[in-house]
Coordinates of C-alpha atoms in Angstrom, one line a residue:
M240 CA -142.3 51.1 15.5
K241 CA -142.5 48.5 13.2
V242 CA -139.2 47.2 11.5
K243 CA -139.3 45.0 8.4
A244 CA -136.1 42.7 8.4
L245 CA -135.3 40.2 5.7
S246 CA -135.5 36.4 6.8
R247 CA -133.9 33.6 5.2
S248 CA -133.5 30.2 6.1
Q249 CA -130.1 28.7 7.1
S250 CA -130.2 26.2 4.3
S251 CA -130.6 29.0 1.6
T252 CA -127.5 31.0 2.9
T253 CA -124.9 28.3 3.4
R254 CA -122.9 26.2 1.1
S255 CA -123.3 22.4 1.3
S256 CA -119.5 22.0 1.0
L257 CA -116.3 24.0 0.8
H258 CA -116.1 23.5 -3.1
D259 CA -119.6 25.0 -3.6
L260 CA -120.1 28.5 -4.8
R261 CA -121.8 30.6 -2.2
P262 CA -125.7 31.2 -2.9
T263 CA -126.5 34.4 -4.1
H264 CA -130.0 35.9 -4.3
K265 CA -131.0 38.3 -7.1
N266 CA -133.8 40.9 -7.3
L267 CA -135.5 40.4 -10.7
N268 CA -137.8 43.3 -10.4
P269 CA -136.8 45.5 -13.4
A270 CA -137.7 48.7 -11.2
S271 CA -134.9 48.0 -9.1
H272 CA -132.6 47.9 -11.9
P273 CA -132.9 51.1 -13.7
Q274 CA -129.6 51.0 -15.6
A275 CA -129.4 47.4 -16.6
R276 CA -129.2 47.8 -20.6
A277 CA -126.6 50.3 -20.0
R278 CA -124.6 48.2 -17.7
E279 CA -125.2 45.3 -20.3
Y280 CA -123.8 47.4 -23.1
T281 CA -120.6 48.3 -21.2
R282 CA -120.2 44.5 -20.5
A283 CA -120.6 44.1 -24.4
V284 CA -117.6 46.5 -25.3
T285 CA -115.4 44.8 -22.5
A286 CA -116.1 41.4 -24.0
A287 CA -115.5 42.9 -27.5
K288 CA -112.3 44.2 -26.3
L289 CA -111.2 40.9 -24.6
D290 CA -112.1 38.9 -27.6
R291 CA -109.5 40.9 -29.7
M292 CA -107.0 41.2 -26.9
F293 CA -106.8 37.3 -26.7
A294 CA -106.7 36.8 -30.2
A295 CA -103.6 34.7 -31.0
P296 CA -104.5 32.3 -33.9
F297 CA -100.9 31.2 -35.2
L298 CA -99.7 28.2 -33.1
G299 CA -96.8 27.4 -35.0
E300 CA -95.4 25.3 -37.9
L301 CA -94.8 21.7 -38.7
K302 CA -91.2 21.5 -37.9
G303 CA -89.1 21.2 -40.8
G304 CA -91.4 22.0 -43.5
H305 CA -90.5 21.3 -47.1
V306 CA -87.7 22.3 -49.4
D307 CA -90.0 24.0 -52.1
A308 CA -93.6 25.2 -52.4
I309 CA -96.3 23.0 -51.1
S310 CA -98.7 22.2 -53.7
T311 CA -101.2 20.0 -52.0
L312 CA -102.4 18.8 -48.7
A313 CA -104.5 15.9 -47.3
I314 CA -106.0 15.2 -43.8
C315 CA -107.1 11.9 -42.9
R316 CA -110.7 11.2 -42.6
T317 CA -110.7 8.6 -39.9
N318 CA -107.8 9.7 -37.7
L319 CA -106.8 13.2 -36.5
C320 CA -103.0 12.8 -36.5
P321 CA -102.1 11.9 -40.1
V322 CA -101.6 14.4 -42.2
V323 CA -99.8 14.2 -45.8
S324 CA -98.4 17.1 -47.5
G325 CA -97.2 17.1 -51.3
C326 CA -94.3 19.4 -52.9
V327 CA -93.4 20.9 -56.2
D328 CA -90.1 19.0 -56.0
G329 CA -92.1 15.6 -56.2
T330 CA -91.8 14.8 -52.5
I331 CA -94.4 13.6 -50.1
R332 CA -94.3 13.9 -46.3
I333 CA -95.9 12.3 -43.8
W334 CA -96.7 14.3 -40.4
D335 CA -97.6 13.7 -36.9
M336 CA -100.3 16.5 -35.7
Q337 CA -100.0 15.4 -32.1
N338 CA -96.1 16.4 -31.9
R339 CA -95.9 18.4 -35.2
K340 CA -93.2 16.2 -36.4
M341 CA -92.2 14.6 -39.6
I342 CA -92.7 11.0 -39.9
V343 CA -90.8 10.3 -43.1
N344 CA -89.9 12.0 -46.6
L345 CA -90.8 10.0 -49.4
E346 CA -89.5 10.6 -53.0
A347 CA -92.7 10.0 -54.8
H348 CA -92.8 11.8 -58.1
S349 CA -90.4 13.3 -60.5
R350 CA -92.7 16.4 -61.0
T351 CA -94.9 18.4 -59.2
V352 CA -97.3 16.5 -56.5
S353 CA -100.5 17.9 -58.1
G354 CA -102.9 15.9 -55.5
V355 CA -102.9 13.7 -52.3
T356 CA -106.0 12.1 -51.0
F357 CA -106.7 9.6 -48.2
G358 CA -108.8 6.3 -48.6
N359 CA -111.8 5.6 -46.7
G360 CA -110.8 2.8 -44.6
V361 CA -108.8 2.5 -41.2
E362 CA -105.4 0.7 -42.8
G363 CA -104.3 4.2 -43.4
M364 CA -103.8 4.0 -47.5
F365 CA -103.5 7.2 -49.5
Y366 CA -102.8 8.0 -52.9
S367 CA -100.9 10.6 -54.6
C368 CA -100.9 11.9 -58.4
G369 CA -98.3 13.8 -60.4
E370 CA -97.8 16.0 -63.3
E371 CA -95.8 13.1 -64.8
G372 CA -98.9 11.1 -65.4
I373 CA -98.6 8.3 -62.3
V374 CA -100.9 7.5 -59.5
K375 CA -99.3 5.6 -56.7
A376 CA -100.7 4.3 -53.6
W377 CA -99.1 4.5 -50.3
S378 CA -99.7 3.9 -46.6
I379 CA -99.2 6.0 -43.4
Y380 CA -98.1 2.9 -41.4
P381 CA -94.9 1.2 -42.5
K382 CA -94.8 -2.3 -43.6
D383 CA -94.6 -4.8 -40.5
Q384 CA -94.5 -1.7 -38.2
Y385 CA -96.9 0.6 -36.5
I386 CA -96.6 4.0 -34.8
T387 CA -96.7 4.3 -30.9
A388 CA -98.9 6.7 -29.0
D389 CA -95.2 9.0 -28.5
G390 CA -94.6 8.8 -32.1
G391 CA -92.1 6.5 -32.2
I392 CA -92.1 3.2 -34.6
E393 CA -91.9 -0.1 -33.4
S394 CA -91.5 -3.3 -35.5
S395 CA -93.9 -6.4 -35.0
D396 CA -92.1 -9.6 -34.4
D397 CA -89.0 -9.0 -36.1
D398 CA -87.2 -11.7 -34.1
N399 CA -90.0 -14.2 -35.2
P400 CA -90.9 -13.4 -38.6
N401 CA -94.5 -14.9 -39.6
L402 CA -93.6 -16.9 -42.9
D403 CA -97.4 -17.1 -43.9
G404 CA -97.4 -13.2 -44.0
D405 CA -100.4 -12.9 -41.5
D406 CA -99.4 -10.0 -39.0
E407 CA -100.7 -10.6 -35.6
D408 CA -101.4 -6.8 -35.3
D409 CA -103.8 -7.0 -38.2
D410 CA -106.8 -7.3 -35.8
L411 CA -105.4 -4.3 -34.1
Y412 CA -104.6 -1.8 -36.8
G413 CA -106.7 -3.3 -39.4
K414 CA -105.6 -5.7 -42.4
K415 CA -103.1 -3.7 -44.9
P416 CA -104.6 -4.3 -48.6
K417 CA -102.4 -6.5 -50.5
A418 CA -102.2 -4.7 -54.0
K419 CA -101.4 -6.5 -57.2
K420 CA -98.1 -5.4 -58.8
Q421 CA -98.9 -4.4 -62.3
N422 CA -97.0 -5.4 -65.4
Y423 CA -97.1 -2.5 -68.0
S424 CA -94.1 -3.6 -70.3
K425 CA -91.0 -5.7 -70.1
P426 CA -88.8 -3.3 -68.0
S427 CA -84.9 -3.0 -68.6
N428 CA -82.3 -3.5 -66.2
N429 CA -82.4 0.1 -65.1
N430 CA -86.2 -0.1 -64.4
N431 CA -85.6 -3.2 -62.3
A432 CA -83.1 -1.3 -60.3
K433 CA -85.5 1.7 -59.9
R434 CA -88.5 -0.3 -58.9
K435 CA -86.2 -2.3 -56.3
D436 CA -85.3 1.2 -54.7
E437 CA -88.7 2.0 -54.6
S438 CA -90.0 -1.2 -53.0
E439 CA -87.2 -0.6 -50.1
S440 CA -89.6 2.0 -48.5
P441 CA -91.7 0.4 -46.0
Y442 CA -94.6 3.2 -46.8
G443 CA -94.8 2.1 -50.7
P444 CA -95.5 2.4 -53.1
H445 CA -97.9 -0.6 -52.8
N446 CA -99.1 0.0 -56.3
I447 CA -98.7 2.1 -59.6
Y448 CA -101.6 3.4 -61.9
R449 CA -101.1 4.8 -65.2
L450 CA -103.3 5.8 -68.2
P451 CA -103.4 3.0 -71.1
P452 CA -101.7 4.3 -74.2
S453 CA -104.4 5.7 -77.0
R454 CA -104.0 7.6 -80.3
N455 CA -103.2 10.8 -78.3
N456 CA -101.5 9.5 -75.6
R457 CA -98.9 7.1 -76.4
H458 CA -96.1 7.8 -74.0
Y459 CA -98.2 8.3 -70.8
N460 CA -97.6 12.2 -71.0
N461 CA -100.9 13.3 -69.7
A462 CA -100.4 15.1 -66.5
F463 CA -102.9 14.3 -63.4
H464 CA -104.0 17.5 -61.8
S465 CA -106.3 16.3 -59.1
I466 CA -107.2 13.2 -57.1
D467 CA -110.2 12.2 -54.8
H468 CA -111.3 9.0 -52.9
H469 CA -114.7 7.9 -52.9
W470 CA -116.5 8.5 -49.3
S471 CA -117.5 4.9 -48.8
K472 CA -116.3 2.6 -51.8
S473 CA -112.9 1.5 -52.5
Q474 CA -112.6 3.6 -55.7
F475 CA -110.8 7.0 -56.5
A476 CA -111.2 9.5 -59.5
T477 CA -108.4 11.6 -61.5
A478 CA -108.5 14.6 -63.5
S479 CA -106.1 14.9 -66.1
S480 CA -104.8 16.9 -69.0
D481 CA -106.6 15.1 -71.7
A482 CA -109.9 16.7 -70.9
A483 CA -111.3 13.5 -69.1
V484 CA -112.4 12.3 -65.7
H485 CA -111.0 8.9 -64.8
L486 CA -112.5 6.5 -62.4
W487 CA -110.1 3.8 -60.7
D488 CA -110.4 0.7 -58.9
P489 CA -107.3 0.2 -56.5
E490 CA -107.1 -3.2 -57.6
R491 CA -106.9 -2.6 -61.5
S492 CA -104.1 -1.1 -63.1
T493 CA -106.5 0.7 -65.8
P494 CA -109.6 3.0 -65.2
I495 CA -112.7 1.4 -65.0
S496 CA -114.6 4.3 -66.3
T497 CA -113.5 7.5 -68.4
F498 CA -115.7 10.4 -69.0
G499 CA -113.9 12.2 -71.9
N500 CA -116.6 14.1 -73.9
L501 CA -117.2 16.8 -71.5
W502 CA -119.8 19.0 -73.2
G503 CA -117.3 19.1 -76.6
S504 CA -114.6 20.9 -74.4
D505 CA -110.7 19.7 -74.9
D506 CA -109.5 21.7 -72.1
T507 CA -107.5 20.4 -69.1
V508 CA -109.8 19.3 -65.9
T509 CA -108.4 20.6 -63.0
T510 CA -110.2 19.6 -59.9
V511 CA -112.4 16.5 -59.1
R512 CA -114.3 15.5 -56.1
Y513 CA -116.9 12.8 -55.0
N514 CA -119.9 13.9 -53.3
P515 CA -120.2 12.8 -49.7
S516 CA -123.8 11.6 -49.8
E517 CA -124.6 10.9 -53.4
S518 CA -122.3 8.1 -53.9
D519 CA -122.5 8.4 -57.7
L520 CA -122.0 12.1 -58.0
I521 CA -118.9 13.6 -59.2
A522 CA -118.2 17.3 -59.8
H523 CA -115.1 19.0 -61.5
T524 CA -113.9 22.2 -62.6
S525 CA -111.8 22.7 -65.9
N526 CA -109.7 25.3 -67.6
D527 CA -112.6 26.3 -69.7
R528 CA -114.0 28.1 -66.8
G529 CA -116.6 25.5 -66.3
I530 CA -118.3 23.7 -63.2
G531 CA -119.8 20.1 -64.4
L532 CA -121.7 17.4 -62.6
H533 CA -121.2 13.6 -63.5
D534 CA -123.4 10.4 -62.6
T535 CA -121.1 7.8 -62.6
R536 CA -123.6 5.3 -63.6
T537 CA -124.3 7.0 -66.8
S538 CA -121.8 7.3 -69.8
S539 CA -122.9 11.0 -70.1
P540 CA -122.3 14.2 -67.8
L541 CA -125.1 15.8 -66.4
Q542 CA -125.0 19.4 -66.3
K543 CA -122.0 22.4 -66.6
T544 CA -122.1 26.1 -65.8
I545 CA -119.8 28.3 -67.3
M546 CA -118.3 31.4 -65.3
G547 CA -116.6 34.5 -66.2
M548 CA -113.2 33.4 -65.0
K549 CA -111.6 29.9 -64.1
C550 CA -112.2 28.1 -60.6
N551 CA -109.0 26.9 -58.8
C552 CA -110.6 24.7 -56.7
L553 CA -114.0 23.0 -55.5
E554 CA -115.3 21.2 -52.5
W555 CA -118.4 19.7 -51.1
N556 CA -120.2 20.6 -47.9
P557 CA -120.1 17.7 -45.6
M558 CA -123.2 18.3 -43.8
E559 CA -125.4 19.7 -46.5
P560 CA -123.7 17.7 -49.5
Y561 CA -126.2 19.6 -52.0
M562 CA -123.9 22.6 -51.7
F563 CA -120.4 23.1 -52.8
A564 CA -117.8 26.0 -52.8
V565 CA -115.4 27.0 -55.5
G566 CA -112.5 29.5 -55.5
N567 CA -112.2 31.7 -58.4
E568 CA -109.6 33.5 -60.4
D569 CA -111.9 37.0 -59.8
Y570 CA -110.7 37.0 -56.1
N571 CA -114.1 35.6 -54.9
A572 CA -115.6 32.5 -53.4
Y573 CA -118.8 31.0 -54.6
T574 CA -121.2 28.5 -53.3
F575 CA -123.5 26.6 -55.3
D576 CA -126.7 24.6 -54.7
M577 CA -126.1 21.4 -57.3
R578 CA -129.7 21.8 -58.2
K579 CA -129.6 25.4 -59.5
L580 CA -126.0 25.8 -61.1
N581 CA -127.7 29.1 -63.3
R582 CA -126.9 31.1 -60.0
P583 CA -124.4 31.2 -57.1
T584 CA -126.4 30.9 -53.5
G585 CA -123.7 33.0 -52.1
M586 CA -120.6 35.3 -53.2
F587 CA -117.8 35.7 -50.7
K588 CA -115.6 38.8 -51.0
G589 CA -112.4 40.2 -49.5
H590 CA -109.3 38.7 -51.3
V591 CA -107.1 40.9 -53.7
G592 CA -105.6 37.6 -55.3
A593 CA -106.9 34.3 -56.9
V594 CA -108.5 32.0 -54.4
M595 CA -106.3 29.1 -54.6
S596 CA -107.9 26.6 -52.1
V597 CA -111.1 25.9 -50.2
A598 CA -111.7 23.7 -47.2
W599 CA -114.8 23.2 -45.4
S600 CA -115.4 23.0 -41.4
P601 CA -116.7 19.3 -40.7
T602 CA -119.6 21.3 -39.0
G603 CA -120.5 22.8 -42.6
T604 CA -121.3 26.1 -41.4
E605 CA -118.3 27.8 -42.5
F606 CA -115.1 27.3 -45.1
V607 CA -111.6 28.8 -45.2
T608 CA -109.9 29.9 -48.1
G609 CA -106.0 30.4 -49.3
S610 CA -105.3 33.0 -51.7
Y611 CA -102.4 34.3 -53.9
D612 CA -102.8 37.3 -51.8
K613 CA -100.9 35.6 -48.7
T614 CA -103.7 35.8 -46.4
I615 CA -106.3 33.1 -45.2
R616 CA -110.0 34.0 -44.9
I617 CA -112.8 32.1 -42.7
F618 CA -116.2 32.6 -43.9
S619 CA -119.6 31.7 -42.4
V620 CA -122.1 30.5 -44.7
R621 CA -124.6 31.9 -42.3
K622 CA -125.0 34.6 -39.5
E623 CA -125.2 33.8 -36.0
G624 CA -128.7 31.7 -35.3
G625 CA -129.1 31.8 -39.0
T626 CA -131.3 29.3 -40.9
A627 CA -130.8 27.2 -44.0
A628 CA -127.5 28.2 -45.6
H629 CA -128.5 27.4 -49.0
A630 CA -131.0 30.4 -49.4
G631 CA -128.1 32.9 -49.0
S632 CA -130.1 35.2 -47.2
N633 CA -128.2 34.8 -43.9
S634 CA -124.8 34.7 -45.4
T635 CA -122.8 38.0 -44.8
G636 CA -120.5 37.5 -47.7
V637 CA -117.5 39.1 -45.6
A638 CA -114.8 37.0 -43.7
R639 CA -115.2 36.8 -40.1
D640 CA -111.2 36.7 -39.8
I641 CA -108.1 37.1 -41.6
Y642 CA -105.1 35.2 -40.7
H643 CA -101.6 35.8 -42.1
T644 CA -97.9 36.5 -41.2
K645 CA -95.0 38.5 -42.1
R646 CA -93.3 35.6 -43.9
M647 CA -96.2 33.4 -45.1
Q648 CA -96.3 33.8 -49.1
R649 CA -98.8 32.7 -51.4
V650 CA -101.2 30.2 -50.1
F651 CA -101.8 27.0 -52.2
C652 CA -103.7 24.5 -50.0
V653 CA -105.7 24.6 -46.7
G654 CA -107.2 22.3 -44.7
Y655 CA -109.6 21.7 -41.4
T656 CA -109.0 19.3 -38.9
F657 CA -111.9 17.0 -38.1
D658 CA -112.2 18.2 -34.7
H659 CA -113.1 21.8 -36.1
K660 CA -110.7 23.3 -34.1
Y661 CA -107.3 23.9 -36.0
I662 CA -106.5 25.0 -39.5
L663 CA -103.6 24.0 -41.7
S664 CA -102.1 26.0 -44.5
G665 CA -99.5 25.2 -46.8
S666 CA -97.8 27.9 -48.6
D667 CA -95.1 29.2 -51.3
D668 CA -92.4 29.6 -48.7
T669 CA -92.3 25.9 -47.9
N670 CA -94.1 26.0 -44.8
I671 CA -97.1 24.3 -43.3
R672 CA -98.6 26.5 -40.6
L673 CA -101.0 25.6 -37.9
W674 CA -103.7 28.0 -36.8
K675 CA -106.8 28.0 -34.5
A676 CA -110.4 28.0 -35.9
R677 CA -111.2 30.5 -33.4
S678 CA -108.5 33.1 -32.9
S679 CA -109.4 33.7 -29.1
E680 CA -110.5 30.3 -28.2
K681 CA -108.5 29.0 -25.0
I682 CA -106.7 25.8 -25.8
G683 CA -107.2 22.8 -23.3
Q684 CA -110.0 21.7 -21.1
L685 CA -112.4 24.5 -19.6
S686 CA -114.1 24.8 -16.4
A687 CA -117.7 24.8 -16.1
R688 CA -117.3 28.8 -15.0
E689 CA -115.0 29.2 -17.9
E690 CA -117.3 28.0 -20.3
T691 CA -120.5 29.7 -19.0
S692 CA -118.3 33.0 -19.0
L693 CA -117.0 32.5 -22.7
Q694 CA -120.6 31.8 -23.7
Y695 CA -121.9 34.7 -21.9
R696 CA -119.4 37.2 -23.3
H697 CA -120.2 35.9 -26.9
A698 CA -123.9 36.3 -26.4
L699 CA -123.2 39.7 -25.6
V700 CA -121.1 40.7 -28.4
Q701 CA -123.7 39.2 -30.9
K702 CA -126.4 41.0 -29.1
Y703 CA -124.8 44.4 -29.4
V704 CA -122.5 43.8 -32.8
H705 CA -125.0 46.4 -34.4
L706 CA -123.9 49.4 -32.5
P707 CA -120.9 51.3 -33.6
E708 CA -118.3 50.9 -30.8
V709 CA -118.9 47.1 -30.4
K710 CA -118.8 46.7 -34.3
R711 CA -115.8 48.8 -34.7
I712 CA -113.9 46.8 -32.0
S713 CA -115.1 43.3 -32.9
K714 CA -114.7 43.8 -36.9
S715 CA -111.5 45.4 -37.0
R716 CA -108.4 43.3 -38.2
R717 CA -104.9 44.3 -39.1
V718 CA -104.1 43.3 -42.7
P719 CA -100.9 44.0 -44.7
K720 CA -100.1 47.1 -46.3
F721 CA -100.5 45.6 -49.7
V722 CA -103.9 43.8 -49.2
K723 CA -104.9 47.3 -47.7
K724 CA -104.2 49.1 -50.7
E725 CA -105.5 46.6 -53.2
T726 CA -108.8 46.7 -51.3
Q727 CA -108.8 50.5 -51.4
A728 CA -108.3 50.4 -55.1
A729 CA -111.0 47.6 -55.5
M730 CA -113.5 49.9 -53.9
V731 CA -112.9 52.8 -56.1
Q732 CA -113.1 50.6 -59.3
K733 CA -116.3 49.1 -57.8
E734 CA -118.1 52.5 -57.2
K735 CA -117.0 53.5 -60.7
R736 CA -118.6 50.6 -62.5
R737 CA -121.7 50.9 -60.2
R738 CA -122.1 54.6 -61.4
K739 CA -121.6 53.9 -64.9
E740 CA -124.0 51.2 -64.9
G741 CA -126.4 53.9 -63.1
N742 CA -126.1 56.3 -65.9
V743 CA -126.6 53.9 -68.5
V744 CA -129.9 52.9 -67.2
K745 CA -130.6 56.4 -66.3
H746 CA -130.3 57.8 -69.9
S747 CA -131.7 54.5 -72.0
K748 CA -134.9 54.1 -72.8
A749 CA -137.5 53.0 -70.2
G750 CA -137.5 49.3 -69.8
T751 CA -134.4 48.7 -72.0
K752 CA -131.6 48.6 -69.5
K753 CA -131.8 47.3 -66.1
F754 CA -129.7 46.9 -63.1
T755 CA -127.6 43.5 -63.2
D756 CA -127.2 41.3 -60.1
E757 CA -123.8 40.9 -59.0
K758 CA -124.0 37.1 -58.4
A759 CA -125.7 37.0 -62.0
K760 CA -122.5 38.5 -63.6
A761 CA -120.4 35.6 -62.4
I762 CA -122.4 33.0 -64.7
V763 CA -121.9 33.2 -68.4
K764 CA -124.1 30.3 -69.2
T765 CA -125.5 26.8 -68.4
V766 CA -125.1 23.7 -70.6
D767 CA -127.2 20.8 -70.3

């Protein structure tokens, strides 16, 4: 009688050290695993359930918040910690993201803070604009002071001040720009006292900018509605209510260039943004429902498209700078290719209120929107493993996740941190909230086994997401009752419009009526 036995060497069955895993042997013959696909599907269902069980996107709020609605939010491009927020009451607050604490509260403007943007240098300069028609330059680092690692503030050589004005820490923290004080007119005693009070703040303002008086603007009544800093140059742009886009040099008190004839429109410019790659390209939105492009090297605008409803926000894709996203009053977000403004490349639905803010992820693969319906939605511009985003063929158009809380009100501003892990939102209830970009992602360092297991579970869900049970679990989200009712009503209205259009095409003469693409309906016309 012959007996066949498995024979393995000792080196293939023993561990080299106590901390190593025990070696295992797997039979790769498919005949030995007749139920492999069924077991894999069961694991996919379990992975989808685990993903939803551990979904806890809300991390907390920045302690203190504001005393009124938050109108704008800016995240530093060169540092992960500083965040600046602007409020409707005219105040600006600088936050430390590491400790989620407020560093300082600045009485910046007499009216609503309509825009805040960081400079592109390491000196920590940022600029704010208000509806009273003033732009101010500030610094996140106080004068002659620096912020320590634990969030405290220490002075540099208070006992031995340098009379020459040179700071020994300039080599470590970068030299602060010495802005020139502007002389607009001969101030009165009250103005002198006011400027003296303003100069007492170590954070600024280091400079103040106003529009020069003109025939239509003699009392500086034009309000600024948006501001953005150049990605590489020392230059910033503003959008104002005089239907113009102004370019500024921080060292000059008046604009270096003005785009005033915007295709003959006299409507207010609401948003202005520099292109991350093309240093001379600017995009803007206006109250006449237009989206326009400018070349700063010429005195005339390039191209403009008119949409069916007004756009509230605009942001360029940082990784594919020929693309930009806009949030519209028709409850949708759109992505455009700047080379073809006659048709949006993507249409992203789901909100039941106007989209007030859009922010791209640093990876350029997704963006987050904040809406008047009190929710935040995250959209992917391509499916898992998709190819070029500008084609639009791989875009789902449906949010991959929805964030909301019972107390969160209308969301006016959102932003991604530059490590792609967190999202900030500012809302009408005076709070700045911190969210995880991936709702079920673990915070902290992952071991090699944890990372491999998470990648395997994620791959399983993506492989079987088209099957009913996995799809139901992975796509289900709880939304507020108001949003659910409005979504159901919108679906009924959409079906009604589709049925009406079908009847018109059906009972019309052949060739006279055609179905209109939903993306094409959003565009009214283009102007060169």
